[in-house]
Amino acid sequence: MVFEKNLEKIEEIVRDLEEGGLPLNKSVEKFEEGVKLIKECYKEIENAELKVETIVKDNSDVINETNKK
Amino acid sequence: MLKNDDISLNQHIFTVGELTKHIKDLLRSDEKLNNIFVKGEISNLTKPSSGHTYFTLKDEESQIKCSLFKRLSENLKFELEHGLKIIVIGKIDVYEPYGYYNIVVEDVQPDGLGALNLAFMQLKNKLEKEGLFSKEHKKSLPKFPKTIAIITSPTGAVIQDIKNVLRRRYPLVKVLIIPTPVQGKEATPNIVNSIKIANKTPNIDLIILARGGGSLEDLWCFNEESVARAIFDSKIPIISAIGHETDFTIADFVADKRAETPSVAAEISVPDIKEIIFNLSYLLKKSSRLIRIILEKNKIPLKQALNRPVFRRPYDKINSYSIKVDDLNSSLSKNFKRYTENRKKVLEKVHDKLDILNPKSVLKRGYSIVVKDNKTVKDSVNLKVEEDISIILFKGKIDAKIKRVVEDKNGI
């Protein structure tokens, strides 16, 4: 899941913009990237659905059984 | 009477202080006396204004003084009172000013609650001394866990509670249930095994070890040493959520974080999606504001350039140049005039000089030029009678024949 990485990146971009040391074209580039990432995060949140899996212990063999709910 | 002679010169004589100190060092160096469990009955209980508590612990045979320091007396779960049967945990120390030994109490439990309580206290004491509960071993919980392993019974309310909270609070997370019996004899090895399985499964970043409420006996597996050690050995951080708020198990002390209930464990295991959404919209607003500021800032040098005189009044410079050109022009023409006048004067002088040399001007004054064979005649010596000559006057010309030649040897 890239969600948390995106969140970090967004924070980093806002920090960069806040420091204001970047040339204009770089700033605009960063801003656009930030907006894109924010949109992606929103989308991910909207589509999120708790995934539940259960490990079945069978002679210490681990089998994953997925029962999406 | 004791005479001085009776004391041999090599016999060391203690002061009372030295002796007491020696006894104190002796008692302190004894390992057994440093970690004692003693049961007895409280008597002579006093609580002076210092906040410390003093009492005597006694049974049918003997008694011993006990002191309980302020911090501990304030944290006791029950009130100490005269006649109460208790188990005291602590160490023997000597109080030098009065020269008596006493128990410096580290923990007190009511006696008569059975073997489980004592076992609990003994294990807690042992593991605490080993450092299993110490803060530096607590792992920090991940901020955004991707997969949470839940070690609990697959049936019952606990797992449902946890799933409900996670679904509402942070549906981005993946839940991996490790079904584990949490009651009865087989619970202890199963819990240990489940913690190991979670640690062997890739990409698990948090474990919740949970169980609903129950009696001390029901929760007992969470007070077992092997479970405590498995929790301590886990590379993955563990949140314990065992029983109700008032239940404390050894597992709770070893776990990286204790939650009062399974639902609370789910709450603290993940961030709140609502907060994330709020934060995202805040970041969006903030970055929009920042980019606007940056754009404005970048306009400033351009504005400054446009404000410079060359852009604001473009003809100023040209005008000032054209004035200069005019100046130069007029001074140039002035100079030129002076120059030409000078030249004219020089020319006039030269002209005058030339005028003087001009034969015509001589003729004008009445002189004549004699020419023979197109050559002016300056001397009569080569002339002969009857030869033709021409005489040029100021106006007109005379052709003549020479009648006589007079030589002048001295010239004029």
XYZ file of C-alpha atoms in Angstrom:
481
model
C 0.000 0.000 0.000
C 1.484 3.307 -1.022
C -1.039 5.272 1.036
C 1.250 6.192 3.925
C 4.135 6.906 1.517
C 1.854 9.299 -0.347
C 0.864 10.990 2.902
C 4.528 11.439 3.771
C 5.284 12.768 0.299
C 2.432 15.273 0.513
C 3.719 16.534 3.860
C 7.200 16.781 2.390
C 5.955 18.732 -0.632
C 4.071 21.201 1.573
C 7.240 21.588 3.665
C 9.275 22.306 0.520
C 6.750 24.876 -0.640
C 6.762 26.414 2.821
C 10.529 26.813 2.830
C 10.177 28.501 -0.543
C 13.735 27.914 -1.722
C 12.729 26.323 -5.015
C 12.668 28.064 -8.406
C 9.243 28.871 -9.792
C 8.945 26.004 -12.250
C 10.031 23.466 -9.592
C 7.510 24.895 -7.130
C 4.702 24.589 -9.645
C 5.824 21.046 -10.461
C 5.794 20.123 -6.747
C 2.421 21.692 -6.210
C 0.906 19.750 -9.091
C 2.442 16.532 -7.774
C 0.994 17.257 -4.332
C -2.483 17.835 -5.682
C -2.235 14.611 -7.677
C -1.176 12.646 -4.581
C -3.945 14.165 -2.454
C -6.481 13.077 -5.080
C -4.990 9.575 -5.096
C -5.258 9.378 -1.299
C -8.888 10.490 -1.379
C -9.620 7.860 -3.974
C -7.926 5.165 -1.916
C -9.919 6.155 1.163
C -13.174 6.108 -0.780
C -12.517 2.634 -2.101
C -11.115 1.228 1.135
C -12.723 -1.885 2.530
C -11.419 -3.770 5.545
C -9.678 -6.958 4.411
C -9.846 -9.835 6.860
C -7.824 -13.017 6.544
C -7.597 -15.935 8.917
C -4.540 -18.085 9.415
C -5.385 -21.756 9.605
C -2.968 -23.638 11.807
C -2.603 -27.084 10.358
C 0.350 -29.128 11.614
C 2.199 -25.831 11.969
C 1.620 -25.260 8.262
C 0.360 -21.772 7.657
C -2.380 -21.407 5.094
C -4.030 -18.106 4.390
C -7.719 -18.196 3.899
C -9.266 -15.043 2.609
C -12.800 -14.152 3.498
C -13.341 -10.611 2.319
C -16.139 -8.876 4.039
C 35.610 -4.305 86.325
C 37.385 -4.400 83.051
C 40.937 -3.218 83.255
C 42.859 -1.697 80.438
C 45.350 -4.541 80.690
C 42.629 -6.989 79.665
C 42.365 -5.518 76.237
C 45.037 -6.800 73.948
C 46.750 -4.172 71.806
C 45.627 -5.891 68.618
C 41.942 -5.922 69.550
C 39.970 -3.542 67.345
C 37.621 -1.265 69.257
C 34.458 -0.305 67.372
C 32.604 2.874 67.858
C 28.838 2.273 67.993
C 28.525 3.921 64.597
C 31.215 1.706 63.071
C 29.561 -1.396 64.440
C 26.144 -0.435 63.137
C 27.621 0.327 59.765
C 29.376 -3.038 59.720
C 26.094 -4.827 60.541
C 24.324 -2.810 57.857
C 26.933 -3.734 55.215
C 26.661 -7.358 56.255
C 22.862 -7.435 55.936
C 22.900 -5.539 52.665
C 25.411 -7.884 51.088
C 23.196 -10.915 51.746
C 21.410 -11.764 48.504
C 18.498 -13.542 50.184
C 17.745 -10.578 52.442
C 17.589 -8.270 49.413
C 14.468 -9.871 47.982
C 12.182 -11.289 50.650
C 8.530 -12.254 50.797
C 7.235 -12.156 54.365
C 3.751 -12.779 55.641
C 2.375 -11.495 58.901
C -0.093 -9.226 60.620
C 0.028 -5.461 60.818
C 0.407 -3.761 64.217
C 1.658 -0.375 65.489
C 0.623 1.289 62.231
C 1.636 4.980 62.049
C 1.330 7.454 59.205
C 3.278 10.616 60.080
C 2.921 13.836 58.048
C 5.977 12.888 55.948
C 3.690 10.576 53.943
C 5.712 7.474 54.736
C 4.038 4.554 56.536
C 5.543 2.597 59.421
C 4.237 -0.592 60.994
C 5.318 -3.760 62.710
C 4.756 -7.109 61.038
C 4.217 -9.851 63.576
C 3.147 -13.433 64.086
C 2.957 -15.634 67.182
C 6.694 -15.961 67.431
C 8.250 -12.663 66.493
C 7.933 -9.210 64.998
C 9.847 -6.923 62.629
C 9.610 -3.215 61.824
C 8.571 -2.237 58.305
C 8.804 1.103 56.499
C 6.841 2.006 53.403
C 7.947 5.092 51.522
C 5.561 7.774 50.451
C 5.472 6.998 46.696
C 4.544 3.368 47.345
C 2.037 4.043 50.143
C 0.162 6.369 47.818
C -0.014 3.721 45.086
C -1.260 0.816 47.159
C -4.473 -0.725 45.833
C -5.865 -1.239 49.338
C -5.688 0.449 52.749
C -3.321 -0.892 55.363
C -4.976 -1.335 58.756
C -4.234 -2.784 62.160
C -4.611 -6.550 62.255
C -4.639 -6.998 58.469
C -2.858 -10.086 57.206
C -0.489 -9.205 54.390
C 2.446 -10.398 52.339
C 5.279 -7.915 52.211
C 7.932 -7.852 49.501
C 11.112 -5.934 50.168
C 14.627 -6.017 51.559
C 16.266 -5.859 54.965
C 18.018 -2.629 55.864
C 19.452 -1.069 59.013
C 18.324 2.295 60.303
C 21.590 3.634 61.741
C 20.395 6.428 64.092
C 18.468 3.919 66.222
C 20.448 0.838 65.307
C 17.524 -1.353 64.342
C 16.940 -3.474 61.291
C 13.694 -3.300 59.379
C 12.055 -4.270 56.095
C 12.076 -1.574 53.451
C 8.815 -2.514 51.729
C 8.606 -2.538 47.909
C 5.173 -4.091 47.507
C 2.307 -5.275 49.694
C -0.430 -7.736 48.829
C -3.269 -8.898 51.035
C -2.667 -12.458 52.236
C -5.237 -15.231 52.033
C -6.199 -14.719 48.378
C -4.601 -17.979 47.404
C -1.615 -19.367 45.615
C -2.352 -17.648 42.293
C -1.919 -14.227 43.838
C 1.374 -15.163 45.346
C 2.554 -16.700 42.089
C 1.488 -13.545 40.273
C 3.419 -11.375 42.692
C 6.489 -13.573 42.559
C 6.569 -13.673 38.753
C 5.897 -9.959 38.464
C 8.678 -9.268 40.898
C 11.090 -11.567 39.077
C 10.400 -10.255 35.583
C 10.442 -6.656 36.765
C 13.898 -7.198 38.248
C 14.997 -8.753 34.959
C 13.876 -5.598 33.176
C 11.108 -7.140 31.061
C 8.748 -4.260 31.906
C 11.253 -1.461 31.486
C 10.495 1.398 29.155
C 13.616 1.054 27.008
C 12.314 -2.328 25.755
C 8.948 -0.923 24.678
C 8.696 -0.806 20.886
C 6.868 2.156 19.394
C 3.649 1.409 17.517
C 3.529 1.993 13.744
C 1.702 5.169 12.742
C 0.077 3.614 9.676
C 0.003 -0.164 10.131
C -0.667 -2.119 6.943
C -1.385 -5.507 8.458
C -2.415 -6.186 12.038
C -2.322 -9.707 13.426
C -5.018 -10.402 15.997
C -4.271 -13.177 18.425
C -7.552 -14.157 20.041
C -10.412 -16.587 19.920
C -11.967 -16.608 16.418
C -15.434 -16.827 17.941
C -17.002 -14.416 20.321
C -17.435 -10.704 20.735
C -13.790 -9.671 20.998
C -12.833 -10.258 17.365
C -16.085 -8.662 16.166
C -15.477 -5.586 18.322
C -11.977 -5.212 16.954
C -13.087 -5.640 13.331
C -15.908 -3.120 13.789
C -13.617 -0.477 15.211
C -11.013 -1.012 12.491
C -13.627 -0.922 9.730
C -15.011 2.358 11.020
C -11.698 3.953 11.930
C -9.182 2.817 9.313
C -10.550 0.463 6.638
C -7.216 0.659 4.768
C -5.661 -1.830 7.155
C -5.558 -5.575 6.605
C -6.522 -7.846 9.487
C -4.905 -11.231 9.924
C -6.694 -13.316 12.508
C -4.580 -15.944 14.221
C -7.233 -18.090 15.922
C -5.974 -18.941 19.400
C -7.638 -20.442 22.467
C -7.313 -17.942 25.296
C -8.601 -20.019 28.173
C -7.804 -23.371 29.658
C -4.688 -25.499 29.825
C -3.879 -25.454 26.122
C -4.089 -21.642 25.966
C -0.575 -20.901 27.207
C 1.429 -22.880 24.586
C -1.028 -21.750 21.879
C -0.576 -18.074 22.680
C 3.209 -18.522 22.638
C 2.950 -20.323 19.288
C 0.657 -17.673 17.785
C 3.086 -14.905 18.719
C 5.825 -16.897 16.976
C 3.643 -17.449 13.881
C 2.917 -13.714 13.666
C 6.639 -13.022 13.830
C 7.308 -15.533 11.047
C 4.558 -14.186 8.782
C 5.889 -11.454 6.500
C 4.629 -7.862 6.573
C 2.889 -7.896 9.940
C 3.553 -4.601 11.647
C 1.446 -4.909 14.781
C 0.004 -7.634 16.996
C -3.082 -7.293 19.173
C -3.280 -9.914 21.914
C -6.838 -9.808 23.165
C -9.279 -11.526 25.431
C -12.580 -10.571 27.011
C -13.229 -10.309 30.735
C -13.086 -13.244 33.127
C -11.998 -14.434 36.525
C -8.380 -14.498 37.654
C -8.354 -18.193 36.781
C -9.827 -17.497 33.314
C -7.159 -14.939 32.555
C -4.410 -16.991 34.075
C -2.635 -17.922 30.831
C -1.693 -14.249 30.482
C 0.159 -14.506 33.792
C 2.365 -17.360 32.637
C 6.070 -16.801 32.318
C 6.324 -18.401 28.859
C 3.676 -15.998 27.503
C 5.481 -13.068 29.116
C 8.747 -14.114 27.508
C 7.145 -14.701 24.095
C 5.726 -11.158 24.228
C 9.112 -9.809 25.257
C 10.879 -11.704 22.448
C 8.468 -10.574 19.744
C 10.114 -8.368 17.089
C 6.685 -6.977 16.243
C 5.135 -4.510 18.705
C 2.295 -5.979 20.750
C -0.769 -4.305 22.221
C -2.294 -6.296 25.055
C -6.023 -6.026 25.761
C -6.961 -8.555 28.370
C -10.113 -8.552 30.433
C -11.646 -5.402 31.819
C -10.088 -2.088 32.718
C -9.320 -3.251 36.255
C -7.571 -6.447 35.240
C -3.820 -6.312 35.102
C -1.924 -9.344 33.867
C 1.784 -9.984 33.502
C 1.216 -9.857 29.728
C 0.001 -6.267 30.153
C 3.210 -5.296 31.910
C 5.447 -6.844 29.239
C 3.429 -5.685 26.224
C 4.600 -2.598 24.357
C 1.243 -1.005 25.061
C -1.664 -1.981 27.303
C -5.218 -1.260 26.237
C -8.072 -1.322 28.753
C -10.303 -3.358 26.416
C -10.068 -5.032 22.979
C -12.022 -2.130 21.425
C -9.558 0.372 22.842
C -6.720 -1.748 21.443
C -8.272 -1.431 17.988
C -8.718 2.317 18.518
C -5.112 2.986 19.410
C -3.693 0.611 16.796
C -4.665 2.761 13.799
C -5.053 6.422 12.909
C -8.522 7.853 12.384
C -9.430 8.093 8.690
C -11.538 11.185 9.447
C -8.478 12.942 10.788
C -6.514 11.912 7.706
C -9.226 13.287 5.415
C -9.274 16.503 7.427
C -5.500 16.725 7.275
C -5.504 16.101 3.508
C -7.946 18.927 2.916
C -5.852 21.133 5.180
C -2.713 20.249 3.208
C -4.510 20.925 -0.058
C -5.556 24.372 1.163
C -2.146 25.094 2.557
C -0.277 24.101 -0.611
C -2.691 26.173 -2.730
C -2.026 29.176 -0.524
C 1.718 28.568 -0.669
C 1.848 28.255 -4.448
C -0.096 31.522 -4.730
C 2.438 33.226 -2.482
C 5.284 31.772 -4.542
C 3.689 32.997 -7.762
C 3.240 36.480 -6.269
C 6.835 36.491 -5.079
C 8.050 35.593 -8.543
C 6.104 38.521 -9.987
C 8.022 41.006 -7.852
C 11.314 41.056 -9.824
C 9.283 41.420 -13.017
C 7.305 44.292 -11.521
C 10.498 45.872 -10.283
C 11.976 45.624 -13.765
C 8.844 47.176 -15.271
C 9.028 49.967 -12.691
C 12.536 50.939 -13.695
C 12.723 54.318 -15.582
C 13.778 52.671 -18.800
C 10.401 50.836 -18.965
C 8.282 53.398 -17.264
C 9.400 56.461 -19.388
C 11.185 54.974 -22.353
C 11.598 58.347 -24.113
C 13.398 59.968 -21.203
C 16.650 58.383 -22.130
C 16.168 59.043 -25.811
C 15.297 62.652 -25.109
C 18.308 63.112 -22.951
C 20.440 61.599 -25.676
C 18.910 63.750 -28.356
C 19.649 66.835 -26.267
C 23.200 65.739 -26.039
C 23.269 65.161 -29.764
C 21.924 68.668 -30.282
C 24.537 70.062 -27.964
C 27.240 68.253 -29.775
C 25.824 69.342 -33.066
C 25.759 73.006 -32.217
C 29.202 72.952 -30.690
C 30.413 71.056 -33.706
C 28.978 73.595 -36.131
C 30.335 76.422 -34.029
C 33.747 74.864 -34.123
C 33.426 74.164 -37.772
C 32.546 77.776 -38.488
C 35.490 79.005 -36.500
C 37.681 76.575 -38.329
C 36.489 77.584 -41.754
C 36.833 81.234 -40.906
C 40.375 80.661 -39.802
C 41.038 78.829 -42.990
C 39.486 81.636 -44.982
C 41.708 84.197 -43.343
C 44.763 82.062 -44.067
C 43.617 81.709 -47.632
C 43.104 85.426 -48.016
C 46.604 86.107 -46.797
C 47.975 83.557 -49.227
C 45.860 85.099 -51.914
C 47.274 88.534 -51.240
C 50.759 87.123 -51.397
C 49.968 85.376 -54.654
C 48.446 88.560 -55.979
C 51.688 90.334 -55.476
C 53.421 87.649 -57.537
C 50.842 87.725 -60.251
C 52.499 89.296 -63.384
C 49.209 90.857 -64.323
C 49.268 92.968 -61.228
C 52.761 94.156 -62.203
C 51.492 94.928 -65.714
C 48.625 96.765 -64.137
C 51.095 99.090 -62.572
C 52.455 99.913 -66.103
C 55.220 97.378 -66.535
C 55.454 95.287 -69.720
C 56.821 91.856 -70.548
C 58.989 91.224 -73.536
C 58.641 87.797 -75.052
C 60.788 86.196 -77.643
C 60.196 82.667 -78.913
C 57.641 82.259 -76.112
C 60.233 83.072 -73.496
C 60.273 86.199 -71.346
C 63.284 88.328 -72.027
C 65.108 89.409 -68.935
C 68.458 90.408 -70.520
C 69.216 92.167 -73.804
C 72.425 90.324 -74.282
C 71.055 87.620 -76.548
C 68.960 89.945 -78.589
C 69.852 91.029 -82.058
C 68.668 93.865 -84.262
C 65.819 93.074 -86.606
C 64.653 90.119 -84.503
C 60.920 89.836 -83.787
C 59.694 90.269 -80.248
C 56.337 90.595 -78.564
C 55.590 93.095 -75.829
C 52.763 92.105 -73.500
C 50.994 94.987 -71.835
C 48.336 95.060 -69.074
C 45.897 95.307 -71.827
C 46.879 94.160 -75.306
C 50.072 93.067 -77.006
C 52.584 94.603 -79.387
C 54.621 92.715 -81.971
C 57.841 94.678 -82.726
C 61.231 94.574 -84.430
C 64.367 95.340 -82.483
C 66.090 98.495 -83.772
C 68.998 98.626 -81.358
C 70.315 96.551 -78.526
C 71.926 98.138 -75.530
C 73.725 95.838 -73.183
C 73.812 96.540 -69.563
C 76.624 94.599 -67.921
C 75.695 95.494 -64.387
C 71.894 94.878 -64.640
C 69.571 97.160 -62.950
